[in-house]
CSV table of C-alpha atoms in Angstrom, one decimal:
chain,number,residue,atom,x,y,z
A,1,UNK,CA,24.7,56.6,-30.8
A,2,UNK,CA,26.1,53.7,-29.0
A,3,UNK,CA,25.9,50.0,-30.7
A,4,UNK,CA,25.7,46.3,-29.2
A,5,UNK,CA,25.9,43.2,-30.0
A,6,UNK,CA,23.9,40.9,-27.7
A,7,UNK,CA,24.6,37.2,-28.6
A,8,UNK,CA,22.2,34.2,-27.6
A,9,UNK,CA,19.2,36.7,-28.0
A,10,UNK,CA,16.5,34.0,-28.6
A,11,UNK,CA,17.6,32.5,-25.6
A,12,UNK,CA,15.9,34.0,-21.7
A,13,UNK,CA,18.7,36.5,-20.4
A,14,UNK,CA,19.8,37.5,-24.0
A,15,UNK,CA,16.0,38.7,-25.0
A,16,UNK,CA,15.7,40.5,-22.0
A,17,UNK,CA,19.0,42.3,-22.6
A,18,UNK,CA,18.3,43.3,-25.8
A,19,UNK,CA,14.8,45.2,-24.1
A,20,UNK,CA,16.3,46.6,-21.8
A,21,UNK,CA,19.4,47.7,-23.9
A,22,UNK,CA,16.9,49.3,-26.5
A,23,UNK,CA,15.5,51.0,-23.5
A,24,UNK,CA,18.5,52.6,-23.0
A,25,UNK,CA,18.9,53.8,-26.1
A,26,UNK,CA,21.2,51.5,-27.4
A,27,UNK,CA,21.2,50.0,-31.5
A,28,UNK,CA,21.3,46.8,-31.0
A,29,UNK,CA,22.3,43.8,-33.1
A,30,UNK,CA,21.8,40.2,-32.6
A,31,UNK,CA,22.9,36.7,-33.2
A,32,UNK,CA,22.0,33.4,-31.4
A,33,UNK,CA,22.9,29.9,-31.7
A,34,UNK,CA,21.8,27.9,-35.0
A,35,UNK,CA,20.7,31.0,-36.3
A,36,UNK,CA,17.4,31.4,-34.4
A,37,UNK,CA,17.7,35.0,-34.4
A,38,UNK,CA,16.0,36.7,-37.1
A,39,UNK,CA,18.6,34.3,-39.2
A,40,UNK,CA,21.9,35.4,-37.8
A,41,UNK,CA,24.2,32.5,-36.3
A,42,UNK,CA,26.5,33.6,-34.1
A,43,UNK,CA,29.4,31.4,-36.1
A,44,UNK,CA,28.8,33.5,-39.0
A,45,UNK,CA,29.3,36.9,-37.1
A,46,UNK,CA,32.7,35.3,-35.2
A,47,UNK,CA,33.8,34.5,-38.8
A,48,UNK,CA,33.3,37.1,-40.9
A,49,UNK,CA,31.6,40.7,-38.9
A,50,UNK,CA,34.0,43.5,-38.8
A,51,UNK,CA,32.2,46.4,-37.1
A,52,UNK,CA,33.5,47.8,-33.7
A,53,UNK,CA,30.7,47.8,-31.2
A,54,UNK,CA,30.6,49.6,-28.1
A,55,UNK,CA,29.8,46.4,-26.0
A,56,UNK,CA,29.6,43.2,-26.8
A,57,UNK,CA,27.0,41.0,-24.2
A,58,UNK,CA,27.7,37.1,-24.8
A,59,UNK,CA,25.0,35.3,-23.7
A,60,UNK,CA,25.0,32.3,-26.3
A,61,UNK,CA,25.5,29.1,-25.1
A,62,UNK,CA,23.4,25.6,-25.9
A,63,UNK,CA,21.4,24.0,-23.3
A,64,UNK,CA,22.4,25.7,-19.8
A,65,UNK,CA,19.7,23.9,-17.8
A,66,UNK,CA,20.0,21.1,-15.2
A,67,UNK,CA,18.6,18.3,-17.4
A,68,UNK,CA,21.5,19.4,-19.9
A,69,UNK,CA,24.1,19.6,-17.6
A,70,UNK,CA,23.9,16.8,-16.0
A,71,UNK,CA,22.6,14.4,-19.3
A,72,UNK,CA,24.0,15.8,-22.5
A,73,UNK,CA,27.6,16.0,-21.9
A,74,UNK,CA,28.5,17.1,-25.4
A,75,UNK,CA,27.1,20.3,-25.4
A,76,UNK,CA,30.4,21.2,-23.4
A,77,UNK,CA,33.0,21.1,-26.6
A,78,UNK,CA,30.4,23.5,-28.7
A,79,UNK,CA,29.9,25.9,-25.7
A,80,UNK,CA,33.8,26.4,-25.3
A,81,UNK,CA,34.4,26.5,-29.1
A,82,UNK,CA,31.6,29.1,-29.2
A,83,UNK,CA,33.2,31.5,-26.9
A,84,UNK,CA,36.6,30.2,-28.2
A,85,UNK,CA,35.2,32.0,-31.5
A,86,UNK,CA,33.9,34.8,-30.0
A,87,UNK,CA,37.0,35.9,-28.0
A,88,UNK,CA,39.3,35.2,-30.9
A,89,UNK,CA,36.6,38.0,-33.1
A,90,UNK,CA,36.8,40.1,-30.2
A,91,UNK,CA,40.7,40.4,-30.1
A,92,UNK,CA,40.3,41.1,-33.9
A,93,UNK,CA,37.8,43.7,-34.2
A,94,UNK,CA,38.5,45.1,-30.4
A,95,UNK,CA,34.7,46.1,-29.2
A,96,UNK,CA,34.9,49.2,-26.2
A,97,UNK,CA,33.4,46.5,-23.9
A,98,UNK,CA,32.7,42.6,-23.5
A,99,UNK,CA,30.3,41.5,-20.8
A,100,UNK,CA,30.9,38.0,-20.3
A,101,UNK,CA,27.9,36.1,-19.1
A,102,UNK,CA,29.8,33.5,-16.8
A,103,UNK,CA,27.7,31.0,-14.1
A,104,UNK,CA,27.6,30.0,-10.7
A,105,UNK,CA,27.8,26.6,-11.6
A,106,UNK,CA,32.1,27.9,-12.6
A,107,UNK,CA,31.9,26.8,-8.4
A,108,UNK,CA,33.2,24.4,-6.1
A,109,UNK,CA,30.2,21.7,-5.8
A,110,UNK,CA,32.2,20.2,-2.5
A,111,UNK,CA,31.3,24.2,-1.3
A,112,UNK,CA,27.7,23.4,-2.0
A,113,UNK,CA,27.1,20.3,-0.2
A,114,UNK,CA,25.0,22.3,2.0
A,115,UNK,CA,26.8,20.2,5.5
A,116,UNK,CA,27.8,23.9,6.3
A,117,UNK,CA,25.5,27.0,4.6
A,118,UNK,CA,27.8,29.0,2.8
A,119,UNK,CA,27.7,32.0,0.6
A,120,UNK,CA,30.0,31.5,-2.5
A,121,UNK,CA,32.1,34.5,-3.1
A,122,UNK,CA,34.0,35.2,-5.9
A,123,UNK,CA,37.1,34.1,-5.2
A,124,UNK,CA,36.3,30.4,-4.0
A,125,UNK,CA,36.3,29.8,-8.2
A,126,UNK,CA,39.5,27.8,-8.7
A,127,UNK,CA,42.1,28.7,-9.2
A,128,UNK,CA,41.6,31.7,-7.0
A,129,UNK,CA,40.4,29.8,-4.0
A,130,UNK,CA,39.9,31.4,-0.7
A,131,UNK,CA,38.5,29.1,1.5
A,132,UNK,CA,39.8,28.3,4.5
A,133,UNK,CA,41.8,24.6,5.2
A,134,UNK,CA,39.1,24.7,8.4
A,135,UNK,CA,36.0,24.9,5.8
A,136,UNK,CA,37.5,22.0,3.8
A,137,UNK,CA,37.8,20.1,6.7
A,138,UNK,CA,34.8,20.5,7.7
A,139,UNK,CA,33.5,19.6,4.7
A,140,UNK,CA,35.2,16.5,4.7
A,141,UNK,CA,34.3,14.2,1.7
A,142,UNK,CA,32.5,16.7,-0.3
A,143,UNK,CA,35.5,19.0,-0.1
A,144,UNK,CA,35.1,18.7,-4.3
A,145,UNK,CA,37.2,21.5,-5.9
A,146,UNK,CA,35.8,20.9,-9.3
A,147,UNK,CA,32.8,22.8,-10.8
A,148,UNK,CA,29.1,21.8,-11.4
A,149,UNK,CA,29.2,19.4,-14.5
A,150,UNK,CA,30.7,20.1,-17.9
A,151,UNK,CA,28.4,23.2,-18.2
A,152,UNK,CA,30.9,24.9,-15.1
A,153,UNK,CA,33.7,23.2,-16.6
A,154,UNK,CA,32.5,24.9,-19.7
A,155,UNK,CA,32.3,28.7,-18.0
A,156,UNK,CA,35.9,28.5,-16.1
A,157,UNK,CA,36.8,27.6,-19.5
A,158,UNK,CA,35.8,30.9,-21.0
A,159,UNK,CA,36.8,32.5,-17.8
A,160,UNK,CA,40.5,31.7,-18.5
A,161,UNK,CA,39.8,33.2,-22.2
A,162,UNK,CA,38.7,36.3,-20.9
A,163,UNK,CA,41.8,36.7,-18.3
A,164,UNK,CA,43.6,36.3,-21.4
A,165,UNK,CA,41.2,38.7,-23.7
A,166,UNK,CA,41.9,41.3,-20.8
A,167,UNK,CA,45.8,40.5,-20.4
A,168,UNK,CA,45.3,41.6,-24.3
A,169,UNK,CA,44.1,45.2,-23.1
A,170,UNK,CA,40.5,44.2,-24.7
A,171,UNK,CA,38.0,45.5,-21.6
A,172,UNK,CA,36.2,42.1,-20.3
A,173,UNK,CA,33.4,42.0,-17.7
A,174,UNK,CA,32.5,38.6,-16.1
A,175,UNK,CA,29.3,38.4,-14.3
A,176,UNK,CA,28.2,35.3,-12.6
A,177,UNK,CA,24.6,34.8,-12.6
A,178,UNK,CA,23.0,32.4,-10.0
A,179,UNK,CA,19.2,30.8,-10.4
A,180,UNK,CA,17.8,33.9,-12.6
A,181,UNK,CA,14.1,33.8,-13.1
A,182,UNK,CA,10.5,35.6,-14.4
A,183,UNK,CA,7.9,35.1,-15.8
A,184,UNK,CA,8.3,34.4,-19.2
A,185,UNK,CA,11.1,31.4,-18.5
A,186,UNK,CA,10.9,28.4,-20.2
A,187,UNK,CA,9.7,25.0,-18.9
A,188,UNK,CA,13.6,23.9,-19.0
A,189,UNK,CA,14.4,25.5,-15.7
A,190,UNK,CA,12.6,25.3,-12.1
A,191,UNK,CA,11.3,28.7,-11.9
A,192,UNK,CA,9.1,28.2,-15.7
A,193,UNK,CA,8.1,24.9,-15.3
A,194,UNK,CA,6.6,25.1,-11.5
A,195,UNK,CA,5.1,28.2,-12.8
A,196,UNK,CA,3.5,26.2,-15.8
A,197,UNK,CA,2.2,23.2,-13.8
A,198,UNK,CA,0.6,25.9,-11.4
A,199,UNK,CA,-1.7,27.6,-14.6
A,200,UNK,CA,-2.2,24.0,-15.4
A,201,UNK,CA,-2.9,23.7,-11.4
A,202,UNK,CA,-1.2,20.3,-11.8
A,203,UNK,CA,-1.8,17.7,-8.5
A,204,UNK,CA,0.5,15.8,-7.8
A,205,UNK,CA,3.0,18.6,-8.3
A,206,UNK,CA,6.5,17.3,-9.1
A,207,UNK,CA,9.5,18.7,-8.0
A,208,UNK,CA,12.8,17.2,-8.8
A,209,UNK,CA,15.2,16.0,-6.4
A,210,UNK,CA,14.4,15.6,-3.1
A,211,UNK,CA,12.9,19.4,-3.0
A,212,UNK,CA,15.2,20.5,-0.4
A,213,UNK,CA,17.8,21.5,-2.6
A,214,UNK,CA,18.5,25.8,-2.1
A,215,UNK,CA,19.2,28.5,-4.9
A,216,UNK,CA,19.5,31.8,-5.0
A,217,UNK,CA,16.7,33.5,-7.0
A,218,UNK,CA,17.1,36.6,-8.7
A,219,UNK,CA,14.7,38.1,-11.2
A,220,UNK,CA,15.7,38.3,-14.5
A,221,UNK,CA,15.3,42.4,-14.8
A,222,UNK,CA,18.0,42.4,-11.8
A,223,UNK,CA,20.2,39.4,-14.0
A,224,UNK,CA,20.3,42.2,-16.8
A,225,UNK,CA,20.3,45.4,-14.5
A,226,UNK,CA,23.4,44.5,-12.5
A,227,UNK,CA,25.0,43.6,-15.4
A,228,UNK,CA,25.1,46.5,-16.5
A,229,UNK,CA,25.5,47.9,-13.8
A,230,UNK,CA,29.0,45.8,-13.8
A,231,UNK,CA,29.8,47.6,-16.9
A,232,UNK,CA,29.0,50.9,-16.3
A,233,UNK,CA,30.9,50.8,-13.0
A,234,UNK,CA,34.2,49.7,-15.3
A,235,UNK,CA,34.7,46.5,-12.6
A,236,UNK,CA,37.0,44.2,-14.4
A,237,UNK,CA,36.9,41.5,-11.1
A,238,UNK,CA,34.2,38.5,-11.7
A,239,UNK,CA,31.0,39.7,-9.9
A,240,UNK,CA,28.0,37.4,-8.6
A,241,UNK,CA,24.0,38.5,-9.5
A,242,UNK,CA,22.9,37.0,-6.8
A,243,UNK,CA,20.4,38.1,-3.6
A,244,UNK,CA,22.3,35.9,-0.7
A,245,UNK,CA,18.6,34.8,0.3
A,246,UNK,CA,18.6,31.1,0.2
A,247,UNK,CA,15.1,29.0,-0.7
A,248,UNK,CA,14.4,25.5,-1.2
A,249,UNK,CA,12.7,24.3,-4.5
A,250,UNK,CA,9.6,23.2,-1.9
A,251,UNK,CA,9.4,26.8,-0.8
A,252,UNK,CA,9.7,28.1,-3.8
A,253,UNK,CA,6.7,25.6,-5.2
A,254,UNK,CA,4.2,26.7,-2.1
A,255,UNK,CA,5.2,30.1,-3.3
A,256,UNK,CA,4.4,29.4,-6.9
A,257,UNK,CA,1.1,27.4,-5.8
A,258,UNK,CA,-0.3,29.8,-3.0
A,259,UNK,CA,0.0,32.6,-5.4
A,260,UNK,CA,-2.1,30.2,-7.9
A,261,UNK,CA,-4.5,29.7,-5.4
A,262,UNK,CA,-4.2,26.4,-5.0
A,263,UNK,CA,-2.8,23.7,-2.8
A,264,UNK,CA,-1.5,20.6,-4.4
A,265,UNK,CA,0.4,17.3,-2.9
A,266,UNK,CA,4.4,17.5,-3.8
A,267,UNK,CA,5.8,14.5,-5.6
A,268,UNK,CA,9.7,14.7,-5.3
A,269,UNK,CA,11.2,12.7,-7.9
A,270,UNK,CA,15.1,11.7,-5.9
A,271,UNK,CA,15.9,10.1,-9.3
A,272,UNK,CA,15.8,12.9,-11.5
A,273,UNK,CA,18.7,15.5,-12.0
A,274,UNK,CA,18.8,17.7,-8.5
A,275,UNK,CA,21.9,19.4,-8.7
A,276,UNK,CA,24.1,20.3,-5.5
A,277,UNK,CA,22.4,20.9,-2.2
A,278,UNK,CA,23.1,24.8,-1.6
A,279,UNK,CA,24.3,27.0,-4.1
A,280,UNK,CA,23.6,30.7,-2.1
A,281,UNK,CA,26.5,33.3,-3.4
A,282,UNK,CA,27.9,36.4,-1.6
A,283,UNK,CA,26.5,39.8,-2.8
A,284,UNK,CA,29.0,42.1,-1.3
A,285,UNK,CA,31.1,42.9,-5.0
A,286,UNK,CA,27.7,43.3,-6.3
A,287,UNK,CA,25.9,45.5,-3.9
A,288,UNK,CA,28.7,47.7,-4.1
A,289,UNK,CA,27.2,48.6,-7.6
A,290,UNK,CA,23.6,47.4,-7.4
A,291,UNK,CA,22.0,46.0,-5.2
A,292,UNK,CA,18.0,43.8,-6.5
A,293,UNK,CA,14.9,45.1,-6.6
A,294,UNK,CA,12.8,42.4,-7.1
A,295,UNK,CA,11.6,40.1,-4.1
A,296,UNK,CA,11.1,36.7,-4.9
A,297,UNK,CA,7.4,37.0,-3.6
A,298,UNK,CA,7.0,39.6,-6.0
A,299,UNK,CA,8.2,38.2,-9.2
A,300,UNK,CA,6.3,35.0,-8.0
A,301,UNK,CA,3.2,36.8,-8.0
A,302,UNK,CA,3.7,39.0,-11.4
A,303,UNK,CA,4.6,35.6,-13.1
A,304,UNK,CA,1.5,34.0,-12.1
A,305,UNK,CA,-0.6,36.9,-12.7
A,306,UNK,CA,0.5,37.3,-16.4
A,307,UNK,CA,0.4,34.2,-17.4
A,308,UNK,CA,-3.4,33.6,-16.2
A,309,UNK,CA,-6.2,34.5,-18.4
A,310,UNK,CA,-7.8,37.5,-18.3
């Protein structure tokens, strides 16, 4: 029988790949941050664990949400000596597999000024930039090659350390999520905490930034399917979960409040943390392997409907 180890498993996309891994089949062990996980702290497992798993999915990190990003700068040195750590174990006890849950904030935020609509692909991450000297031009200004805030400093960081872990024969998979999301997401992020002030049928209903800022939504079941999808296809190249549909936090808010029922007044806030103006990524590598199943309408409407009363 096949074994993992899923690590951050307290946190949103480590629980739900620990479900859907037991699904499968799989045993499954866990560890998580500050050991939140049924006692087990990651540092513990990097230091002292010896069993060889089948796959490895590193999903621990602290604090990868936009208030953190952009406010709590020190989260970065943990976050890169906790996959520091885990590499390092993972060149020791040499797992079949490591899935390496990457961002898309590892981008380019002068490619997501949103002057010209683009679709990230996977090779506009520097060093391995594609874009054209025409698109930077065009750009002008926001032409920015660095990545969004320490957090996508933090993830080309372990990036680099799993080129290496791979240039050491260990098998690495690097997936890139964009704005993942369902139902039972926490208040940190967007998606959870327009879905809470909807139950709560909150009016005026904030929205930070100036609400025209775009993501990329993609439902959390299709974060964890093409993941593993990733894997089971053996691709070694850095691959976006992603849609390639663009929407605005104010459509994704009349979204969350028409499937509510309700129709509030929208209260941007321009002087809380926003983020870049249009982070949309390119699904080709992906859709190659697997391609989402969940419409944003529809996990919209199943997060609103589970979390009501019955």
């Amino acid at each position: 029988m096949k074994r993992a180890l899923v690590t951050g498993s307290a946190g949103f996309v480590g629980r739900h790949m620990e479900a859907e891994l037991l699904r499968r089949g799989w045993v499954v062990d866990v560890c998580d941050i500050d050991d939140r996980a049924g006692g087990i702290d990651a540092h513990d497992v990097f230091r002292v664990h010896t069993l060889r798993y089948d796959l490895v999915v590193h999903c621990a990190a602290r604090s990868p949400h936009r208030a953190a990003i952009d406010l709590q700068p020190g989260i970065m040195p943990y976050n890169v000596a906790l996959d520091a750590a885990m590499f390092s174990w993972a060149l020791r006890t040499r797992p079949y597999r490591v899935l390496y849950l990457s961002s898309s904030a590892a981008y380019p935020v002068g490619l997501q000024a949103g002057i010209v609509p683009y679709r990230l692909h996977e090779d506009d991450v520097v060093p391995d930039l594609r874009v054209t000297a025409d698109l930077l031009d065009a750009l002008g200004d926001a032409g920015k090659l660095a990545p969004d805030g320490t957090y996508g400093w933090t993830k080309l960081a372990g990036e680099r350390m799993a080129a290496a872990a791979a240039a050491a024969d260990l098998a690495v998979h690097v997936v890139r999520p964009f704005s993942g999301y369902g139902t039972d997401q926490g208040t940190d992020w967007p998606f959870g905490a327009f879905v809470d002030r909807a139950r709560h049928r909150e009016d005026p209903f904030t929205i930070w930034g100036s609400g025209h800022q775009v993501r990329d939504w993609i439902h959390i079941d299709d974060v964890v399917a093409g993941a593993l999808a990733v894997v089971d296809a053996d691709e070694r190249r850095p691959v976006n979960l992603c849609t390639g549909r663009g929407t605005s936090m104010i459509e994704l808010a009349t979204m969350v409040c028409n499937a509510a029922g309700y129709t509030p007044v929208f209260e941007p806030r321009p002087e809380a943390p926003a983020g870049v103006a249009y982070r949309v990524g390119d699904p080709s590598r992906l859709n190659e392997i697997y391609r989402p199943r969940v419409a944003l309408e529809q996990g919209v409407t199943r997060a609103i409907l589970e979390g009501l009363p019955a």
